[in-house]
Amino acid sequence: MGRMSERVGTVVRSHGGHYYVDTGDEVVDCTMRGRVKQRRAESDLIAVGDRVRWSPIEEGGGIIEEVLPRHTVLSRTPPPPRAPIEQVIVANPDQVLVVMAVANPSPNPFMLDRYLVACEAVEMPALIVANKVDLVDEDEEDDARDLFALYEALGYTVHYTSTVTGEGLDTLHDVFHGKLSVLTGPSGTGKSSLLNALWPHLDLRTGEVSEFHDRGRHTTVVARLLRPERDTYVADTPGLRQFRFWDIDPEQLDAFFPEFRPFIGECRFQPCTHTHEPDCAVRAAAERDEIPPVRYESYLRMFEHGF
């Protein structure tokens, strides 16, 4: 079939060589034409989020003719001994929303920092959702807001939300609208409940989003796109264990802490690990609270024990 019959859509799910393409009006079960396979051998051929050109076929369904260029990607390189072919988790995401709870479970700054470093390393905009604000009283809420205010001071946007009281949901809806968003965060923070509160017709089971059981190192990374409204997609992604998109070189880690950047060039030794060297400007800034000590502690843990 010629170009006139080709259409463009977004891949929302893949399974066993079938790619489910959202056309805006329906989801079409497509397979891949052979020449597409030949052109994309160095990466996952087709991933959720990919924009594709496809042609309908007489038997129903369609054939993917071309994968359009990706403008962003979240991916990982599989562990040895496999060939270093990029495994794409989500193609063309616009932003990552990291959901943390203010209570039950209590927020873990180190875990949050790992998500933020992951986003910084691929230059992906990250927003923080501080959920379950209904679970804390005024004093406890002040403490929680103090913690998240630290991240606001670093330039991250924080949305305070509750699916019980509805606080912050209208604003959060606007954040999702018209974008492809990756929703992630530790288990139990209320990701599914947030999506259900924003779009009740999704009817997700609690705990459904980001639950992923890794049956071994070579398990395929699984993701799907939800389309709660037109032109709005949400990636239901694996959890943090699979959110390590690459092996971060410890020597590069300091670049992914935005508040370190003004001080990195001032260290006496170049390069500097900021762990033990004399006249380290980063360590001195942490001691003066110009770099939040909790963030410096996160850096040390990642540097010494791996991302």
mmCIF file of C-alpha atoms in Angstrom:
data_model
loop_
_atom_site.group_PDB
_atom_site.id
_atom_site.type_symbol
_atom_site.label_atom_id
_atom_site.label_comp_id
_atom_site.label_asym_id
_atom_site.label_seq_id
_atom_site.Cartn_x
_atom_site.Cartn_y
_atom_site.Cartn_z
ATOM 1 C CA MET A 1 0.000 0.000 0.000
ATOM 2 C CA GLY A 2 1.254 3.516 -0.722
ATOM 3 C CA ARG A 3 1.843 6.440 1.535
ATOM 4 C CA MET A 4 -1.708 7.677 1.035
ATOM 5 C CA SER A 5 -3.011 4.722 3.051
ATOM 6 C CA GLU A 6 -0.432 5.134 5.832
ATOM 7 C CA ARG A 7 -1.500 6.547 9.171
ATOM 8 C CA VAL A 8 0.328 7.719 12.260
ATOM 9 C CA GLY A 9 -0.285 6.472 15.792
ATOM 10 C CA THR A 10 1.343 5.825 19.164
ATOM 11 C CA VAL A 11 2.384 2.385 20.410
ATOM 12 C CA VAL A 12 0.694 1.829 23.779
ATOM 13 C CA ARG A 13 1.582 -1.830 24.388
ATOM 14 C CA SER A 14 3.600 -4.633 22.830
ATOM 15 C CA HIS A 15 3.398 -8.369 23.303
ATOM 16 C CA GLY A 16 4.813 -11.285 21.369
ATOM 17 C CA GLY A 17 5.574 -9.391 18.183
ATOM 18 C CA HIS A 18 2.265 -7.516 18.243
ATOM 19 C CA TYR A 19 2.240 -3.755 18.686
ATOM 20 C CA TYR A 20 -0.951 -2.062 19.767
ATOM 21 C CA VAL A 21 -1.152 1.350 18.085
ATOM 22 C CA ASP A 22 -3.459 4.081 19.378
ATOM 23 C CA THR A 23 -4.826 6.025 16.433
ATOM 24 C CA GLY A 24 -6.771 8.511 18.531
ATOM 25 C CA ASP A 25 -10.046 6.735 17.781
ATOM 26 C CA GLU A 26 -9.141 3.092 18.362
ATOM 27 C CA VAL A 27 -6.270 0.766 19.222
ATOM 28 C CA VAL A 28 -5.091 -1.350 16.268
ATOM 29 C CA ASP A 29 -3.158 -4.613 16.531
ATOM 30 C CA CYS A 30 -0.127 -4.234 14.239
ATOM 31 C CA THR A 31 2.871 -6.299 13.230
ATOM 32 C CA MET A 32 6.202 -5.018 11.960
ATOM 33 C CA ARG A 33 7.380 -4.982 8.364
ATOM 34 C CA GLY A 34 10.736 -6.719 7.836
ATOM 35 C CA ARG A 35 12.656 -3.655 6.653
ATOM 36 C CA VAL A 36 11.906 -1.914 9.963
ATOM 37 C CA LYS A 37 13.721 -4.744 11.752
ATOM 38 C CA GLN A 38 16.811 -4.297 9.583
ATOM 39 C CA ARG A 39 17.056 -0.555 10.218
ATOM 40 C CA ARG A 40 16.817 -0.621 14.001
ATOM 41 C CA ALA A 41 19.092 -3.484 15.031
ATOM 42 C CA GLU A 42 21.123 -1.357 17.464
ATOM 43 C CA SER A 43 18.144 -0.592 19.720
ATOM 44 C CA ASP A 44 14.804 -1.996 20.697
ATOM 45 C CA LEU A 45 12.891 -2.071 17.447
ATOM 46 C CA ILE A 46 9.663 -0.597 18.733
ATOM 47 C CA ALA A 47 8.843 0.552 22.254
ATOM 48 C CA VAL A 48 5.766 1.932 23.953
ATOM 49 C CA GLY A 49 5.580 5.641 23.248
ATOM 50 C CA ASP A 50 6.982 5.295 19.740
ATOM 51 C CA ARG A 51 5.176 7.243 17.041
ATOM 52 C CA VAL A 52 4.809 4.985 14.010
ATOM 53 C CA ARG A 53 3.505 5.069 10.463
ATOM 54 C CA TRP A 54 1.266 2.084 9.794
ATOM 55 C CA SER A 55 -0.916 0.731 7.026
ATOM 56 C CA PRO A 56 -4.210 -1.091 7.526
ATOM 57 C CA ILE A 57 -4.482 -4.599 6.089
ATOM 58 C CA GLU A 58 -7.509 -6.364 4.664
ATOM 59 C CA GLU A 59 -7.711 -8.961 7.431
ATOM 60 C CA GLY A 60 -7.961 -6.195 10.035
ATOM 61 C CA GLY A 61 -5.119 -4.793 12.070
ATOM 62 C CA GLY A 62 -2.133 -3.195 10.423
ATOM 63 C CA ILE A 63 1.542 -3.285 9.523
ATOM 64 C CA ILE A 64 4.074 -0.822 10.934
ATOM 65 C CA GLU A 65 6.000 0.705 8.041
ATOM 66 C CA GLU A 66 8.247 3.163 9.883
ATOM 67 C CA VAL A 67 9.201 4.206 13.397
ATOM 68 C CA LEU A 68 9.394 7.988 13.551
ATOM 69 C CA PRO A 69 12.469 9.567 15.212
ATOM 70 C CA ARG A 70 12.404 9.595 19.016
ATOM 71 C CA HIS A 71 12.869 12.978 20.689
ATOM 72 C CA THR A 72 13.536 11.488 24.143
ATOM 73 C CA VAL A 73 13.944 8.011 25.570
ATOM 74 C CA LEU A 74 14.149 6.251 28.909
ATOM 75 C CA SER A 75 16.234 3.125 28.484
ATOM 76 C CA ARG A 76 18.756 0.839 30.043
ATOM 77 C CA THR A 77 21.608 -1.313 28.800
ATOM 78 C CA PRO A 78 21.130 -4.957 29.750
ATOM 79 C CA PRO A 79 23.656 -6.511 32.141
ATOM 80 C CA PRO A 80 26.522 -8.713 30.842
ATOM 81 C CA PRO A 81 26.955 -11.123 29.172
ATOM 82 C CA ARG A 82 24.278 -9.851 26.791
ATOM 83 C CA ALA A 83 25.205 -7.622 23.883
ATOM 84 C CA PRO A 84 24.979 -3.926 24.788
ATOM 85 C CA ILE A 85 21.743 -3.259 22.927
ATOM 86 C CA GLU A 86 19.677 -0.490 24.411
ATOM 87 C CA GLN A 87 16.444 -1.661 26.041
ATOM 88 C CA VAL A 88 13.928 1.134 25.697
ATOM 89 C CA ILE A 89 11.474 1.386 28.581
ATOM 90 C CA VAL A 90 9.474 4.327 27.233
ATOM 91 C CA ALA A 91 9.983 6.302 24.016
ATOM 92 C CA ASN A 92 9.229 10.026 23.753
ATOM 93 C CA PRO A 93 8.381 10.813 27.392
ATOM 94 C CA ASP A 94 7.916 14.492 28.230
ATOM 95 C CA GLN A 95 8.362 14.279 32.013
ATOM 96 C CA VAL A 96 8.713 11.990 35.004
ATOM 97 C CA LEU A 97 6.478 12.347 38.059
ATOM 98 C CA VAL A 98 7.975 10.771 41.174
ATOM 99 C CA VAL A 99 5.281 9.978 43.734
ATOM 100 C CA MET A 100 6.304 9.937 47.406
ATOM 101 C CA ALA A 101 3.981 9.702 50.386
ATOM 102 C CA VAL A 102 4.243 12.168 53.256
ATOM 103 C CA ALA A 103 3.309 9.265 55.564
ATOM 104 C CA ASN A 104 2.564 5.535 55.333
ATOM 105 C CA PRO A 105 5.241 4.982 54.124
ATOM 106 C CA SER A 106 7.334 7.865 55.440
ATOM 107 C CA PRO A 107 9.313 9.662 52.715
ATOM 108 C CA ASN A 108 12.806 8.346 52.149
ATOM 109 C CA PRO A 109 15.040 11.160 50.831
ATOM 110 C CA PHE A 110 17.711 8.742 49.615
ATOM 111 C CA MET A 111 15.193 6.844 47.500
ATOM 112 C CA LEU A 112 13.794 10.100 46.123
ATOM 113 C CA ASP A 113 17.305 11.263 45.289
ATOM 114 C CA ARG A 114 17.929 8.093 43.279
ATOM 115 C CA TYR A 115 14.899 8.808 41.116
ATOM 116 C CA LEU A 116 15.962 12.431 40.648
ATOM 117 C CA VAL A 117 19.530 11.477 39.745
ATOM 118 C CA ALA A 118 18.151 9.006 37.195
ATOM 119 C CA CYS A 119 16.159 11.813 35.593
ATOM 120 C CA GLU A 120 19.043 14.296 35.702
ATOM 121 C CA ALA A 121 21.319 11.795 33.975
ATOM 122 C CA VAL A 122 19.006 11.575 30.950
ATOM 123 C CA GLU A 123 18.053 15.276 31.116
ATOM 124 C CA MET A 124 14.421 14.395 31.741
ATOM 125 C CA PRO A 125 12.245 16.951 33.585
ATOM 126 C CA ALA A 126 11.243 15.533 36.977
ATOM 127 C CA LEU A 127 8.393 16.650 39.227
ATOM 128 C CA ILE A 128 7.696 15.438 42.757
ATOM 129 C CA VAL A 129 4.237 14.491 43.969
ATOM 130 C CA ALA A 130 3.950 14.542 47.793
ATOM 131 C CA ASN A 131 0.860 12.382 48.244
ATOM 132 C CA LYS A 132 -1.345 11.404 51.212
ATOM 133 C CA VAL A 133 -1.219 14.833 52.884
ATOM 134 C CA ASP A 134 -4.506 13.892 54.589
ATOM 135 C CA LEU A 135 -2.643 11.388 56.786
ATOM 136 C CA VAL A 136 -0.689 13.946 58.799
ATOM 137 C CA ASP A 137 -1.737 16.551 61.306
ATOM 138 C CA GLU A 138 -0.598 20.170 61.126
ATOM 139 C CA ASP A 139 2.700 19.657 62.953
ATOM 140 C CA GLU A 140 3.574 16.580 60.942
ATOM 141 C CA GLU A 141 2.577 18.332 57.723
ATOM 142 C CA ASP A 142 4.957 21.174 58.556
ATOM 143 C CA ASP A 143 7.769 18.623 58.944
ATOM 144 C CA ALA A 144 6.885 16.959 55.649
ATOM 145 C CA ARG A 145 6.675 20.277 53.844
ATOM 146 C CA ASP A 146 10.076 21.230 55.283
ATOM 147 C CA LEU A 147 11.540 18.116 53.668
ATOM 148 C CA PHE A 148 9.931 18.718 50.295
ATOM 149 C CA ALA A 149 10.655 22.467 50.488
ATOM 150 C CA LEU A 150 14.318 21.464 50.321
ATOM 151 C CA TYR A 151 13.666 20.062 46.843
ATOM 152 C CA GLU A 152 11.633 23.092 45.814
ATOM 153 C CA ALA A 153 14.644 25.225 46.747
ATOM 154 C CA LEU A 154 16.723 23.075 44.380
ATOM 155 C CA GLY A 155 14.340 23.919 41.543
ATOM 156 C CA TYR A 156 12.075 20.857 41.548
ATOM 157 C CA THR A 157 8.322 21.411 41.397
ATOM 158 C CA VAL A 158 6.434 19.705 44.245
ATOM 159 C CA HIS A 159 2.699 18.986 44.114
ATOM 160 C CA TYR A 160 0.945 18.226 47.429
ATOM 161 C CA THR A 161 -1.974 15.864 46.881
ATOM 162 C CA SER A 162 -4.624 13.789 48.620
ATOM 163 C CA THR A 163 -7.044 11.381 46.982
ATOM 164 C CA VAL A 164 -9.169 11.567 50.141
ATOM 165 C CA THR A 165 -9.676 15.337 50.325
ATOM 166 C CA GLY A 166 -8.981 16.087 46.658
ATOM 167 C CA GLU A 167 -6.212 18.537 47.515
ATOM 168 C CA GLY A 168 -3.973 19.331 44.562
ATOM 169 C CA LEU A 169 -5.748 17.056 42.073
ATOM 170 C CA ASP A 170 -6.929 19.796 39.700
ATOM 171 C CA THR A 171 -3.423 21.188 39.416
ATOM 172 C CA LEU A 172 -1.955 17.716 38.966
ATOM 173 C CA HIS A 173 -4.435 17.003 36.185
ATOM 174 C CA ASP A 174 -3.159 20.068 34.334
ATOM 175 C CA VAL A 175 0.401 18.737 34.657
ATOM 176 C CA PHE A 176 -0.549 15.507 32.884
ATOM 177 C CA HIS A 177 -2.716 17.096 30.208
ATOM 178 C CA GLY A 178 -1.383 16.840 26.661
ATOM 179 C CA LYS A 179 1.857 15.097 27.642
ATOM 180 C CA LEU A 180 3.382 11.641 27.821
ATOM 181 C CA SER A 181 4.257 11.272 31.492
ATOM 182 C CA VAL A 182 6.134 8.548 33.316
ATOM 183 C CA LEU A 183 4.620 7.917 36.744
ATOM 184 C CA THR A 184 6.946 6.190 39.149
ATOM 185 C CA GLY A 185 7.910 5.997 42.804
ATOM 186 C CA PRO A 186 8.142 3.463 45.631
ATOM 187 C CA SER A 187 5.339 0.978 46.187
ATOM 188 C CA GLY A 188 2.583 2.066 48.543
ATOM 189 C CA THR A 189 2.779 5.767 47.751
ATOM 190 C CA GLY A 190 -0.608 5.854 46.018
ATOM 191 C CA LYS A 191 0.156 5.975 42.289
ATOM 192 C CA SER A 192 -2.852 3.909 41.222
ATOM 193 C CA SER A 193 -5.118 5.784 43.616
ATOM 194 C CA LEU A 194 -3.989 9.097 42.142
ATOM 195 C CA LEU A 195 -4.765 7.970 38.614
ATOM 196 C CA ASN A 196 -8.152 6.607 39.697
ATOM 197 C CA ALA A 197 -8.953 9.902 41.427
ATOM 198 C CA LEU A 198 -8.002 11.881 38.321
ATOM 199 C CA TRP A 199 -9.705 9.505 35.858
ATOM 200 C CA PRO A 200 -12.172 7.132 37.607
ATOM 201 C CA HIS A 201 -12.876 5.297 34.347
ATOM 202 C CA LEU A 202 -9.362 3.794 34.466
ATOM 203 C CA ASP A 203 -10.500 1.644 37.422
ATOM 204 C CA LEU A 204 -6.960 0.520 38.233
ATOM 205 C CA ARG A 205 -6.417 -1.971 41.015
ATOM 206 C CA THR A 206 -4.571 -0.443 43.949
ATOM 207 C CA GLY A 207 -0.908 -1.256 43.561
ATOM 208 C CA GLU A 208 -1.255 -1.943 39.842
ATOM 209 C CA VAL A 209 0.937 0.885 38.637
ATOM 210 C CA SER A 210 4.685 0.218 38.830
ATOM 211 C CA GLU A 211 4.322 -3.273 40.252
ATOM 212 C CA PHE A 212 6.829 -5.445 38.446
ATOM 213 C CA HIS A 213 8.186 -8.822 39.439
ATOM 214 C CA ASP A 214 11.735 -9.318 38.193
ATOM 215 C CA ARG A 215 12.192 -13.054 37.631
ATOM 216 C CA GLY A 216 15.873 -12.715 36.848
ATOM 217 C CA ARG A 217 18.391 -10.409 35.294
ATOM 218 C CA HIS A 218 17.213 -11.057 31.759
ATOM 219 C CA THR A 219 13.519 -10.406 32.264
ATOM 220 C CA THR A 220 12.156 -8.112 29.595
ATOM 221 C CA VAL A 221 11.356 -4.623 30.790
ATOM 222 C CA VAL A 222 7.594 -4.232 30.571
ATOM 223 C CA ALA A 223 5.696 -0.988 30.273
ATOM 224 C CA ARG A 224 2.417 0.146 28.807
ATOM 225 C CA LEU A 225 0.787 3.453 28.107
ATOM 226 C CA LEU A 226 -2.549 4.418 29.567
ATOM 227 C CA ARG A 227 -4.499 7.022 27.624
ATOM 228 C CA PRO A 228 -6.912 8.538 30.155
ATOM 229 C CA GLU A 229 -7.934 11.318 27.772
ATOM 230 C CA ARG A 230 -7.127 12.461 24.260
ATOM 231 C CA ASP A 231 -3.459 13.366 23.676
ATOM 232 C CA THR A 232 -2.604 12.443 27.286
ATOM 233 C CA TYR A 233 -0.570 9.335 28.036
ATOM 234 C CA VAL A 234 0.729 7.904 31.298
ATOM 235 C CA ALA A 235 3.421 5.228 31.299
ATOM 236 C CA ASP A 236 2.738 2.438 33.738
ATOM 237 C CA THR A 237 6.384 1.607 34.340
ATOM 238 C CA PRO A 238 8.485 -0.838 36.288
ATOM 239 C CA GLY A 239 9.612 0.119 39.769
ATOM 240 C CA LEU A 240 12.903 1.561 40.930
ATOM 241 C CA ARG A 241 14.906 -1.613 40.444
ATOM 242 C CA GLN A 242 14.303 -1.334 36.720
ATOM 243 C CA PHE A 243 14.505 2.465 36.810
ATOM 244 C CA ARG A 244 18.310 2.282 36.758
ATOM 245 C CA PHE A 245 18.577 3.115 33.113
ATOM 246 C CA TRP A 246 22.314 2.777 32.788
ATOM 247 C CA ASP A 247 25.440 2.197 34.828
ATOM 248 C CA ILE A 248 26.306 5.645 36.148
ATOM 249 C CA ASP A 249 30.047 6.230 36.388
ATOM 250 C CA PRO A 250 30.709 7.404 39.972
ATOM 251 C CA GLU A 251 33.092 10.030 38.585
ATOM 252 C CA GLN A 252 30.137 11.637 36.760
ATOM 253 C CA LEU A 253 27.692 11.422 39.651
ATOM 254 C CA ASP A 254 28.302 14.962 40.939
ATOM 255 C CA ALA A 255 26.946 16.422 37.666
ATOM 256 C CA PHE A 256 23.501 15.015 38.487
ATOM 257 C CA PHE A 257 23.144 16.975 41.724
ATOM 258 C CA PRO A 258 22.206 20.464 40.474
ATOM 259 C CA GLU A 259 23.196 22.191 43.721
ATOM 260 C CA PHE A 260 26.758 20.846 43.409
ATOM 261 C CA ARG A 261 27.407 22.591 40.116
ATOM 262 C CA PRO A 262 28.426 26.034 41.455
ATOM 263 C CA PHE A 263 31.099 24.410 43.629
ATOM 264 C CA ILE A 264 32.555 21.606 41.491
ATOM 265 C CA GLY A 265 35.038 23.864 39.705
ATOM 266 C CA GLU A 266 36.268 25.323 43.018
ATOM 267 C CA CYS A 267 37.701 22.072 44.379
ATOM 268 C CA ARG A 268 41.471 21.971 44.781
ATOM 269 C CA PHE A 269 41.760 18.658 42.920
ATOM 270 C CA GLN A 270 40.268 18.205 39.439
ATOM 271 C CA PRO A 271 38.598 15.826 39.148
ATOM 272 C CA CYS A 272 37.483 15.538 42.760
ATOM 273 C CA THR A 273 35.313 12.749 44.195
ATOM 274 C CA HIS A 274 34.057 15.076 46.996
ATOM 275 C CA THR A 275 34.491 12.249 49.478
ATOM 276 C CA HIS A 276 37.871 12.764 51.163
ATOM 277 C CA GLU A 277 40.067 15.199 49.241
ATOM 278 C CA PRO A 278 41.420 18.269 51.056
ATOM 279 C CA ASP A 279 40.006 21.674 50.083
ATOM 280 C CA CYS A 280 36.884 20.124 48.521
ATOM 281 C CA ALA A 281 34.453 22.961 47.828
ATOM 282 C CA VAL A 282 31.443 20.620 47.659
ATOM 283 C CA ARG A 283 32.107 19.077 51.063
ATOM 284 C CA ALA A 284 32.734 22.528 52.540
ATOM 285 C CA ALA A 285 29.446 23.775 51.095
ATOM 286 C CA ALA A 286 27.619 20.846 52.698
ATOM 287 C CA GLU A 287 29.208 21.686 56.037
ATOM 288 C CA ARG A 288 27.923 25.272 55.665
ATOM 289 C CA ASP A 289 24.449 23.972 54.686
ATOM 290 C CA GLU A 290 24.783 25.648 51.284
ATOM 291 C CA ILE A 291 24.319 22.120 49.977
ATOM 292 C CA PRO A 292 21.642 20.286 52.003
ATOM 293 C CA PRO A 293 23.508 17.743 54.173
ATOM 294 C CA VAL A 294 20.862 15.089 53.444
ATOM 295 C CA ARG A 295 21.599 15.450 49.728
ATOM 296 C CA TYR A 296 25.356 15.261 50.293
ATOM 297 C CA GLU A 297 24.756 12.091 52.311
ATOM 298 C CA SER A 298 22.778 10.665 49.366
ATOM 299 C CA TYR A 299 25.679 11.481 47.069
ATOM 300 C CA LEU A 300 28.138 9.665 49.334
ATOM 301 C CA ARG A 301 25.919 6.592 49.532
ATOM 302 C CA MET A 302 25.503 6.433 45.767
ATOM 303 C CA PHE A 303 29.198 7.051 45.169
ATOM 304 C CA GLU A 304 30.357 4.409 47.623
ATOM 305 C CA HIS A 305 27.694 1.743 47.166
ATOM 306 C CA GLY A 306 26.520 2.260 43.602
ATOM 307 C CA PHE A 307 23.448 3.819 42.121
#
